[in-house]
XYZ file of C-alpha atoms in Angstrom:
589
model
C 1.324 8.015 21.671
C 3.441 5.187 20.452
C 6.733 6.044 19.402
C 6.613 4.186 16.065
C 3.299 5.020 14.801
C 2.142 3.646 11.428
C -0.665 3.918 9.053
C -2.014 0.435 7.970
C -4.357 1.470 5.357
C -6.100 -1.249 3.321
C -7.809 -4.302 4.358
C -9.489 -7.289 2.634
C -11.213 -10.662 3.746
C -12.662 -13.408 1.756
C -14.299 -16.567 3.371
C -15.828 -19.129 0.916
C -18.693 -20.772 2.252
C -18.677 -23.841 -0.298
C -16.102 -26.441 -1.015
C -13.573 -25.630 -3.839
C -15.148 -28.266 -6.112
C -18.380 -25.707 -6.144
C -16.423 -22.989 -7.561
C -14.542 -25.292 -10.146
C -17.652 -26.417 -11.170
C -19.733 -22.958 -11.246
C -16.982 -20.587 -12.451
C -14.189 -22.766 -13.981
C -11.641 -22.209 -11.146
C -10.540 -23.727 -7.828
C -8.923 -20.306 -7.300
C -11.898 -18.211 -7.480
C -11.473 -16.890 -3.756
C -7.726 -16.450 -4.000
C -8.719 -14.148 -7.279
C -11.350 -12.237 -5.313
C -8.911 -11.614 -2.392
C -6.525 -10.272 -5.309
C -9.349 -8.020 -6.883
C -10.407 -6.696 -3.598
C -6.977 -5.591 -2.830
C -6.129 -4.108 -6.591
C -9.155 -2.157 -5.981
C -8.029 -0.591 -2.776
C -4.381 0.138 -4.061
C -5.137 3.698 -3.343
C -4.695 2.727 0.333
C -1.159 1.469 0.148
C 1.795 0.943 -1.793
C 4.928 0.328 0.965
C 3.946 -3.322 1.612
C 1.312 -5.899 0.878
C 0.625 -9.086 2.638
C -1.720 -12.042 2.256
C -2.802 -15.011 4.405
C -4.654 -18.200 3.983
C -6.202 -21.039 6.123
C -7.127 -24.385 4.805
C -10.078 -26.041 6.329
C -10.142 -29.904 7.271
C -6.469 -30.345 6.650
C -5.085 -34.012 8.048
C -2.766 -33.912 11.095
C 0.747 -33.301 10.022
C -0.126 -31.028 7.238
C 0.065 -27.421 7.215
C -2.706 -25.542 7.490
C -1.726 -21.639 7.678
C 0.252 -19.461 5.298
C 1.456 -16.080 4.755
C 3.355 -14.001 1.915
C 4.591 -10.554 2.390
C 6.401 -7.850 0.232
C 7.765 -4.487 0.442
C 9.581 -4.156 -2.783
C 8.055 -2.004 -5.482
C 4.741 -2.853 -6.563
C 4.344 -5.393 -3.677
C 0.934 -6.533 -4.755
C 1.674 -7.822 -8.041
C 4.984 -9.238 -6.792
C 2.943 -11.420 -4.356
C 0.111 -12.587 -6.713
C 2.646 -13.012 -9.379
C 4.821 -15.184 -7.299
C 2.037 -17.378 -5.930
C 0.171 -17.600 -9.332
C 3.879 -18.713 -10.763
C 4.230 -21.525 -8.148
C 0.641 -22.447 -9.096
C 1.434 -22.849 -12.591
C 4.468 -24.453 -12.043
C 2.839 -27.088 -10.359
C -0.064 -27.321 -12.794
C 2.917 -28.122 -15.375
C 4.504 -30.677 -13.372
C 1.216 -32.713 -13.028
C 1.214 -32.344 -8.987
C -1.963 -30.127 -9.559
C -5.017 -30.773 -11.525
C -7.320 -28.080 -11.724
C -10.440 -29.965 -12.429
C -9.676 -31.738 -9.203
C -9.769 -29.395 -6.596
C -8.408 -31.692 -4.068
C -5.264 -31.504 -5.644
C -5.160 -27.747 -5.567
C -5.809 -27.779 -1.573
C -3.142 -30.173 -1.037
C -0.659 -28.864 -2.880
C -0.996 -25.089 -3.515
C -0.485 -23.064 -0.081
C -3.191 -20.711 -1.076
C -5.475 -23.579 -2.236
C -7.884 -22.789 1.137
C -11.297 -21.325 2.192
C -10.167 -18.614 4.174
C -8.145 -15.333 2.821
C -6.429 -11.953 4.390
C -5.196 -9.211 2.573
C -3.527 -6.148 3.767
C -2.011 -3.072 1.947
C 0.092 -0.837 3.943
C 1.147 2.944 3.733
C 4.011 3.527 6.294
C 4.983 6.877 7.859
C 7.356 6.477 10.787
C 6.845 3.038 11.634
C 9.344 1.326 9.304
C 9.322 0.092 5.708
C 11.132 -3.147 5.970
C 9.446 -6.889 6.185
C 8.781 -6.838 9.801
C 6.366 -3.889 9.832
C 4.331 -5.555 6.963
C 0.967 -6.932 7.874
C -0.390 -9.713 8.297
C 1.425 -10.527 11.610
C 1.373 -14.421 12.836
C 1.159 -15.987 15.990
C 2.024 -19.672 15.955
C 1.300 -22.571 17.982
C 0.949 -26.588 17.628
C -2.859 -25.997 18.721
C -4.748 -24.661 15.589
C -7.108 -22.518 17.585
C -4.018 -20.642 19.362
C -2.599 -19.726 15.890
C -3.430 -16.114 14.768
C -2.814 -14.122 11.612
C -3.747 -10.320 12.398
C -3.712 -7.090 10.222
C -5.346 -3.665 10.560
C -6.175 -0.322 9.371
C -5.581 1.511 12.600
C -3.845 4.201 14.942
C -3.680 3.310 18.574
C -2.933 6.211 20.702
C -1.782 4.416 23.793
C 0.656 1.785 22.661
C 2.974 2.220 25.703
C 0.396 1.775 28.206
C -0.832 -1.604 26.110
C 2.860 -2.917 26.475
C 2.865 -2.037 30.119
C -0.269 -4.191 30.587
C 1.399 -7.201 28.792
C 4.372 -6.794 31.089
C 1.722 -6.886 34.050
C 0.481 -10.272 33.027
C 3.833 -11.548 33.319
C 5.136 -11.156 29.239
C 8.109 -9.804 27.878
C 6.839 -7.574 24.832
C 9.277 -6.490 22.243
C 8.377 -2.727 22.153
C 7.819 -2.404 18.157
C 4.500 -1.331 16.336
C 0.929 -0.917 17.681
C 0.482 -3.680 15.761
C 2.724 -5.885 17.766
C 1.251 -5.051 21.038
C -2.610 -5.504 19.730
C -1.161 -8.856 18.242
C -0.099 -9.831 21.751
C -2.764 -8.639 23.654
C -5.526 -10.547 21.484
C -3.382 -13.631 21.561
C -3.059 -13.614 25.336
C -6.668 -13.911 25.586
C -6.878 -16.388 22.806
C -4.600 -18.493 24.766
C -6.718 -18.075 28.146
C -10.047 -18.745 26.041
C -8.170 -21.971 24.649
C -7.182 -22.969 28.195
C -10.433 -22.496 30.219
C -12.350 -24.512 27.324
C -9.334 -27.233 27.343
C -9.412 -27.681 30.992
C -13.314 -27.825 31.143
C -13.353 -30.516 28.507
C -10.755 -32.509 30.355
C -12.939 -32.829 33.330
C -15.778 -34.513 30.865
C -12.971 -37.153 29.657
C -12.517 -35.871 26.051
C -9.277 -36.283 24.558
C -7.469 -36.372 20.702
C -9.392 -34.936 18.097
C -12.736 -34.938 19.832
C -11.051 -32.458 22.360
C -9.684 -30.336 19.646
C -12.837 -30.309 17.649
C -14.797 -29.044 20.921
C -12.457 -26.409 21.711
C -12.756 -25.055 18.173
C -16.684 -25.164 18.294
C -16.595 -23.425 21.772
C -14.101 -20.605 20.906
C -15.708 -17.436 21.427
C -13.835 -14.539 19.452
C -16.182 -11.938 20.601
C -15.326 -12.635 24.295
C -11.538 -12.537 23.362
C -12.104 -9.295 21.788
C -13.841 -7.602 24.717
C -11.109 -8.816 27.123
C -8.332 -7.820 24.958
C -9.752 -4.604 23.646
C -10.366 -2.712 27.147
C -7.699 -0.422 26.945
C -7.635 0.347 23.459
C -7.731 3.852 22.306
C -7.710 4.868 18.907
C -9.212 4.285 15.566
C -9.132 0.749 14.505
C -10.364 -1.880 11.800
C -8.776 -5.356 12.999
C -9.009 -8.634 10.674
C -8.205 -12.105 12.403
C -7.733 -15.427 11.339
C -7.461 -18.299 13.600
C -5.777 -21.380 12.670
C -8.529 -23.765 13.161
C -10.907 -21.652 10.428
C -12.499 -18.729 12.687
C -11.991 -15.335 11.616
C -13.138 -11.985 12.842
C -13.239 -8.297 11.764
C -13.565 -5.889 14.634
C -14.312 -1.908 14.394
C -13.309 0.694 16.994
C -16.311 1.945 19.093
C -16.428 5.459 17.416
C -16.415 4.141 13.864
C -13.196 6.246 13.002
C -12.029 3.735 10.429
C -13.996 2.155 7.592
C -15.104 -1.277 6.972
C -17.768 -2.728 4.735
C -18.986 -6.419 4.127
C -21.490 -8.446 2.494
C -22.505 -12.130 2.556
C -24.593 -14.452 0.135
C -24.570 -18.313 0.066
C -21.385 -18.343 -1.403
C -19.074 -15.910 0.080
C -18.567 -13.388 2.903
C -16.405 -10.474 2.201
C -14.841 -7.494 3.876
C -13.066 -4.289 2.424
C -11.994 -1.059 3.893
C -14.146 0.525 1.048
C -17.824 -0.253 -0.065
C -16.877 0.312 -3.549
C -14.385 -2.421 -4.150
C -17.140 -5.163 -2.987
C -19.616 -3.627 -5.228
C -17.304 -3.779 -8.383
C -15.646 -7.144 -7.466
C -18.953 -9.020 -6.645
C -21.049 -7.112 -8.727
C -23.198 -6.011 -6.025
C -26.002 -3.059 -5.763
C -25.382 -0.071 -2.951
C -27.735 -1.692 -0.756
C -26.230 -5.161 -0.710
C -23.070 -3.896 1.253
C -23.547 -3.005 4.547
C -20.924 -1.145 7.371
C -19.520 -3.054 10.223
C -21.216 -1.302 13.063
C -18.815 0.515 15.433
C -17.803 -1.255 18.440
C -18.918 -4.892 17.114
C -17.086 -7.564 15.911
C -18.461 -9.865 12.771
C -17.282 -13.473 13.962
C -17.335 -16.333 11.158
C -16.851 -19.601 12.652
C -15.258 -22.501 11.056
C -18.503 -24.266 10.153
C -19.885 -21.119 8.434
C -22.177 -19.429 10.897
C -21.713 -15.773 10.904
C -22.824 -13.060 13.591
C -22.255 -9.522 14.366
C -22.153 -8.739 18.063
C -20.543 -5.791 20.290
C -17.470 -6.321 21.781
C -16.881 -2.994 23.458
C -19.304 -0.184 24.575
C -20.335 1.985 21.629
C -18.909 5.802 21.825
C -20.260 8.664 19.660
C -19.844 8.447 15.944
C -16.513 9.823 15.044
C -15.595 8.807 11.306
C -12.440 10.264 9.811
C -13.362 13.070 7.594
C -9.551 13.359 6.143
C -10.004 9.608 5.200
C -13.192 10.319 3.297
C -11.963 13.605 1.565
C -8.275 12.078 0.869
C -7.608 8.769 1.026
C -11.088 6.672 0.240
C -11.860 6.039 -3.659
C -14.139 8.371 -5.013
C -16.137 6.194 -6.863
C -18.320 5.329 -3.771
C -21.698 7.110 -4.458
C -21.755 8.872 -1.009
C -17.939 9.957 -1.319
C -18.399 11.171 -4.709
C -21.191 13.357 -3.855
C -19.481 14.797 -0.970
C -16.155 15.601 -2.602
C -18.240 17.444 -5.372
C -20.186 19.382 -2.860
C -16.523 20.374 -1.075
C -15.295 21.577 -4.427
C -18.692 23.193 -4.950
C -18.400 25.391 -1.639
C -15.108 26.795 -2.969
C -16.696 28.944 -5.735
C -17.057 32.101 -3.762
C -13.590 31.946 -3.053
C -12.504 31.405 -6.710
C -14.949 34.227 -8.047
C -12.988 36.531 -5.732
C -9.661 35.636 -6.617
C -10.197 35.922 -10.474
C -12.487 39.037 -9.777
C -14.814 37.382 -12.471
C -12.349 37.599 -15.009
C -13.681 34.314 -16.800
C -11.656 35.054 -20.233
C -8.394 35.046 -18.822
C -8.729 32.159 -16.367
C -8.170 28.594 -16.362
C -9.108 26.294 -13.700
C -7.432 22.833 -12.900
C -6.587 20.462 -10.199
C -4.006 18.452 -8.630
C -3.761 15.419 -7.471
C -5.873 12.669 -8.910
C -7.753 12.658 -5.505
C -8.994 16.272 -6.080
C -10.575 15.686 -9.499
C -14.112 15.286 -8.083
C -13.933 18.477 -6.078
C -12.581 20.309 -9.108
C -15.846 18.637 -11.090
C -17.943 20.189 -8.217
C -16.173 23.454 -8.565
C -16.793 23.794 -12.165
C -20.243 22.696 -11.858
C -21.023 25.582 -9.512
C -18.937 27.969 -11.402
C -21.038 27.259 -14.367
C -24.243 27.658 -12.355
C -23.106 31.178 -11.604
C -22.001 31.983 -15.141
C -25.262 30.794 -16.737
C -27.085 33.163 -14.161
C -24.862 35.689 -15.629
C -25.322 35.180 -19.051
C -29.028 34.566 -18.747
C -29.108 38.270 -17.022
C -27.164 39.602 -19.743
C -28.915 38.424 -22.776
C -32.617 39.447 -21.187
C -30.969 42.924 -20.455
C -29.871 43.309 -23.929
C -32.522 41.827 -25.699
C -34.947 44.021 -23.631
C -32.852 46.850 -25.009
C -32.480 45.602 -28.434
C -28.760 45.227 -28.389
C -28.560 41.313 -28.856
C -26.200 40.579 -31.541
C -24.185 37.629 -32.501
C -21.017 39.313 -31.503
C -22.365 39.753 -28.004
C -23.349 36.071 -27.656
C -19.747 35.027 -28.487
C -18.339 37.394 -26.326
C -20.962 36.169 -23.411
C -20.708 32.495 -24.071
C -17.631 31.309 -25.976
C -14.920 33.717 -24.681
C -16.395 33.796 -21.107
C -17.273 30.464 -20.259
C -15.550 28.410 -17.169
C -12.452 26.807 -18.947
C -10.936 23.540 -17.399
C -7.714 22.257 -18.291
C -5.616 19.513 -16.769
C -2.109 21.479 -16.456
C -0.396 19.391 -14.249
C -0.927 15.566 -14.203
C 0.233 12.644 -11.745
C 1.167 9.487 -13.500
C 1.613 7.605 -10.348
C -0.628 6.709 -7.342
C 1.806 7.821 -4.621
C 0.847 9.931 -1.699
C 3.744 12.210 -1.309
C 2.944 13.314 2.367
C 3.661 10.181 3.644
C 6.704 9.010 1.450
C 9.799 8.430 3.109
C 11.037 11.926 4.006
C 14.472 11.491 2.211
C 12.634 10.586 -1.033
C 10.089 13.192 -0.995
C 11.344 15.966 -3.285
C 12.567 13.175 -5.705
C 9.097 11.476 -5.957
C 7.618 14.935 -6.645
C 9.843 15.908 -9.534
C 9.085 12.398 -11.229
C 5.473 11.915 -10.295
C 4.036 15.324 -11.875
C 4.235 16.150 -15.394
C 3.235 19.444 -17.233
C 0.603 19.473 -19.761
C 2.351 21.915 -22.263
C 0.200 24.632 -24.190
C -2.521 23.991 -21.645
C -2.210 27.671 -20.540
C -1.692 30.748 -22.604
C 1.772 31.775 -21.419
C 1.471 35.263 -19.701
C -2.056 35.535 -20.250
C -3.968 32.915 -18.069
C -4.639 32.964 -14.675
C -4.734 29.533 -13.400
C -6.897 28.328 -10.237
C -6.076 24.905 -8.710
C -8.080 22.789 -6.270
C -6.042 20.683 -4.155
C -7.780 18.490 -1.699
C -5.233 19.221 1.435
C -1.969 20.721 2.286
C -0.026 18.679 4.855
C 3.600 19.660 4.836
C 3.379 21.873 1.955
C 6.646 20.633 0.151
C 4.803 18.994 -2.628
C 2.556 22.397 -2.993
C 5.952 24.285 -3.619
C 6.662 21.947 -6.288
C 3.416 22.257 -7.948
C 3.189 25.875 -7.996
C 6.444 26.071 -9.673
C 5.600 23.401 -12.320
C 2.249 25.912 -12.952
C 4.411 28.957 -13.597
C 6.707 26.889 -15.902
C 3.414 25.925 -17.713
C 3.218 29.859 -18.173
C 0.250 30.747 -15.844
C 0.494 34.597 -14.879
C -1.069 34.124 -11.461
C -1.750 30.754 -9.779
C -4.317 30.633 -7.322
C -4.476 27.793 -4.647
C -7.839 26.596 -3.377
C -7.956 23.635 -0.944
C -11.117 21.242 -0.424
C -10.560 20.948 3.279
C -9.555 22.982 6.561
C -6.118 23.424 7.298
C -4.581 20.607 9.159
C -3.126 22.179 12.557
C -3.268 18.980 14.458
C -1.663 15.559 14.228
C -4.450 12.990 13.349
C -4.024 10.382 16.307
C -7.327 8.663 15.365
C -7.504 8.835 11.715
C -5.127 9.089 8.919
C -1.635 9.227 10.501
C -0.358 12.636 9.713
C 3.270 14.044 10.405
C 4.065 15.433 13.733
C 2.854 18.896 14.545
C 5.834 20.710 13.817
C 5.871 19.360 10.086
C 2.350 20.428 9.656
C 2.548 23.600 7.525
C -0.649 25.264 8.800
C 0.288 24.476 12.666
C 3.521 26.811 12.000
C 2.388 29.295 9.298
C -0.599 31.560 9.226
C -2.463 32.102 6.084
C -0.283 34.371 4.496
C 2.959 32.575 5.565
C 1.493 29.572 4.176
C 0.754 31.073 0.667
C 4.251 32.653 0.592
C 5.862 29.237 1.417
C 4.370 27.543 -1.389
C 4.569 30.468 -3.882
C 1.027 30.981 -4.840
C -0.763 34.552 -5.674
C -3.206 33.535 -3.325
C -4.259 30.727 -1.129
C -7.953 29.772 0.673
C -9.180 26.906 2.492
C -12.312 25.487 3.152
C -13.683 25.899 6.419
C -14.843 23.270 9.198
C -18.512 24.209 8.629
C -18.234 24.058 5.142
C -17.315 20.208 5.442
C -20.261 19.737 7.492
C -22.653 21.693 4.808
C -21.034 19.400 2.295
C -21.814 16.241 4.053
C -25.347 17.160 4.327
C -24.860 18.116 8.185
C -24.122 14.456 8.871
C -21.726 15.490 11.078
C -24.218 17.272 13.228
C -26.856 14.720 13.611
C -26.415 12.184 16.236
C -28.835 9.599 14.398
C -26.963 9.636 11.080
C -23.047 9.381 10.783
C -20.692 11.594 12.313
C -17.325 12.666 11.285
C -14.071 13.522 13.079
C -12.691 17.513 12.832
C -9.974 16.713 15.332
C -7.020 17.135 12.702
C -8.325 20.651 11.983
C -9.642 21.964 15.360
C -7.409 19.959 17.745
C -10.759 18.779 19.862
C -9.685 14.980 20.407
C -12.517 12.574 21.653
C -10.554 11.429 24.689
C -7.801 13.400 26.896
C -4.431 13.429 25.412
C -1.426 11.877 27.146
C 1.380 14.218 27.868
C 3.440 13.441 25.113
C 0.602 14.036 22.706
C -0.344 17.481 24.173
C 3.306 18.477 23.867
C 2.644 17.902 19.934
C -0.522 19.715 19.599
C -0.139 22.908 21.904
C -2.427 25.515 21.007
C -1.444 28.384 18.433
C -3.300 31.253 17.395
C -3.626 31.436 13.645
C -5.501 34.047 12.020
C -7.727 33.703 8.747
C -6.845 30.034 7.903
C -10.477 29.477 6.517
C -12.768 31.424 4.613
C -16.642 30.413 5.596
C -17.854 28.421 3.130
């Protein structure tokens, strides 16, 4: 296990397939690709606010001119800062006459991000550091275009120490930092070897100068580089890389733990961690967007050819279920339906908690990511209530006792009532915020909607999508009581997280996971709720349409809930995941 685990969360890559003049003529701007990168990153803002970084490669740049650029920022609102600064530079050069947008060659010559190949990264940090040096993309520089590399990723590797030792074994002197640095140096080493092999071969053919450089660029095989570099990688990852010659790649781990989607037409090929941003930014239908296949790399050559090919043997599918439940954008059609189903599975637990007291119960949710599960719960509760009302009306009608007051009692005063009791006005994931700031964040991020609960009368059922440390839940329960709730019942649309998620979303160490150190009653007392219940692991699989059990369709991981990891754990990892008997953690749903 890496000593410096970091959760790199969102990636975007845009490769223009036409000259800049094409986009100026068709769309009225030579910055069409640059703008699309910003929109893809903005639409994935949910995946990272601790830092942002972008990179650009220009094609066909004359010798002596720079061709590869990078900007990173770890201040507040880093994405906005980066694009505001870059557009400010662009506008200044337009005002000074150095750039004439109607002449795209002036943009390419005088604006750093006036290129054809763009890379973007949004970062959430946990214990990997919050300074600029931990922010992607990482760079590896060389005077040879084909040996320059910009790399970013959404991943956790479990064996960074082994990777560093392998670098030492080939004669390097790695600086023990993040898993990203280890991957960068590993890919960089084999990129150098690929370059040298081609170089030596071509020198025997008496090629030199520009012809030599051109042939190296054409013959560079990035799939082979990745195949050689990845032989000892263990973990979940999506890696995106730009090479200085204009080649690019996107590679996904062999189990498909981390998500990545892409599409192409005759103008552009684009990638993102999630499907919905691509659909929105490029106005696409669901069928237009496809997954990068597990264990495959999509390679885009400088000349514009695109291929998807395996670079490592495939493993059983193990997509991160917690990422879909908690982190992904809920407007993706599949994720939306799955989250609705997760909430619907909570209905039996909720009815048990309120003892069918519809009149004096308010239903709500927190945080924003739990909203879709809440809609699923409300739909299931209304279905139950409709059946109850229908039966009561038929019974009263048969007895000749159907009256207007009875209808009012059955429907108007006993219909599931939803309110937004606590609102979250910032997109901050408090469980991965810096620990020293977390309590202060919770105090300022959440607000009470005063008057939404009848003080001392209403019970409050709150849907959440997870409990990790539990410290945020404590504050939320307090705020709900301050809002006037007589009782607070917490219902969680996922199983309890009892083990660190080394392959998927980077959760804290085991001793900081509330469910790993408390049984259900202890967790309830810790957060201060009147009752607490979780969805079961089987409930997740049923909500996802049994896709997790079918070897043909997508499968999902459950190791952060069960501790059943896809590969044997290292000694360090095993110490952090020692088994503990926990009782009644999840009700069957």
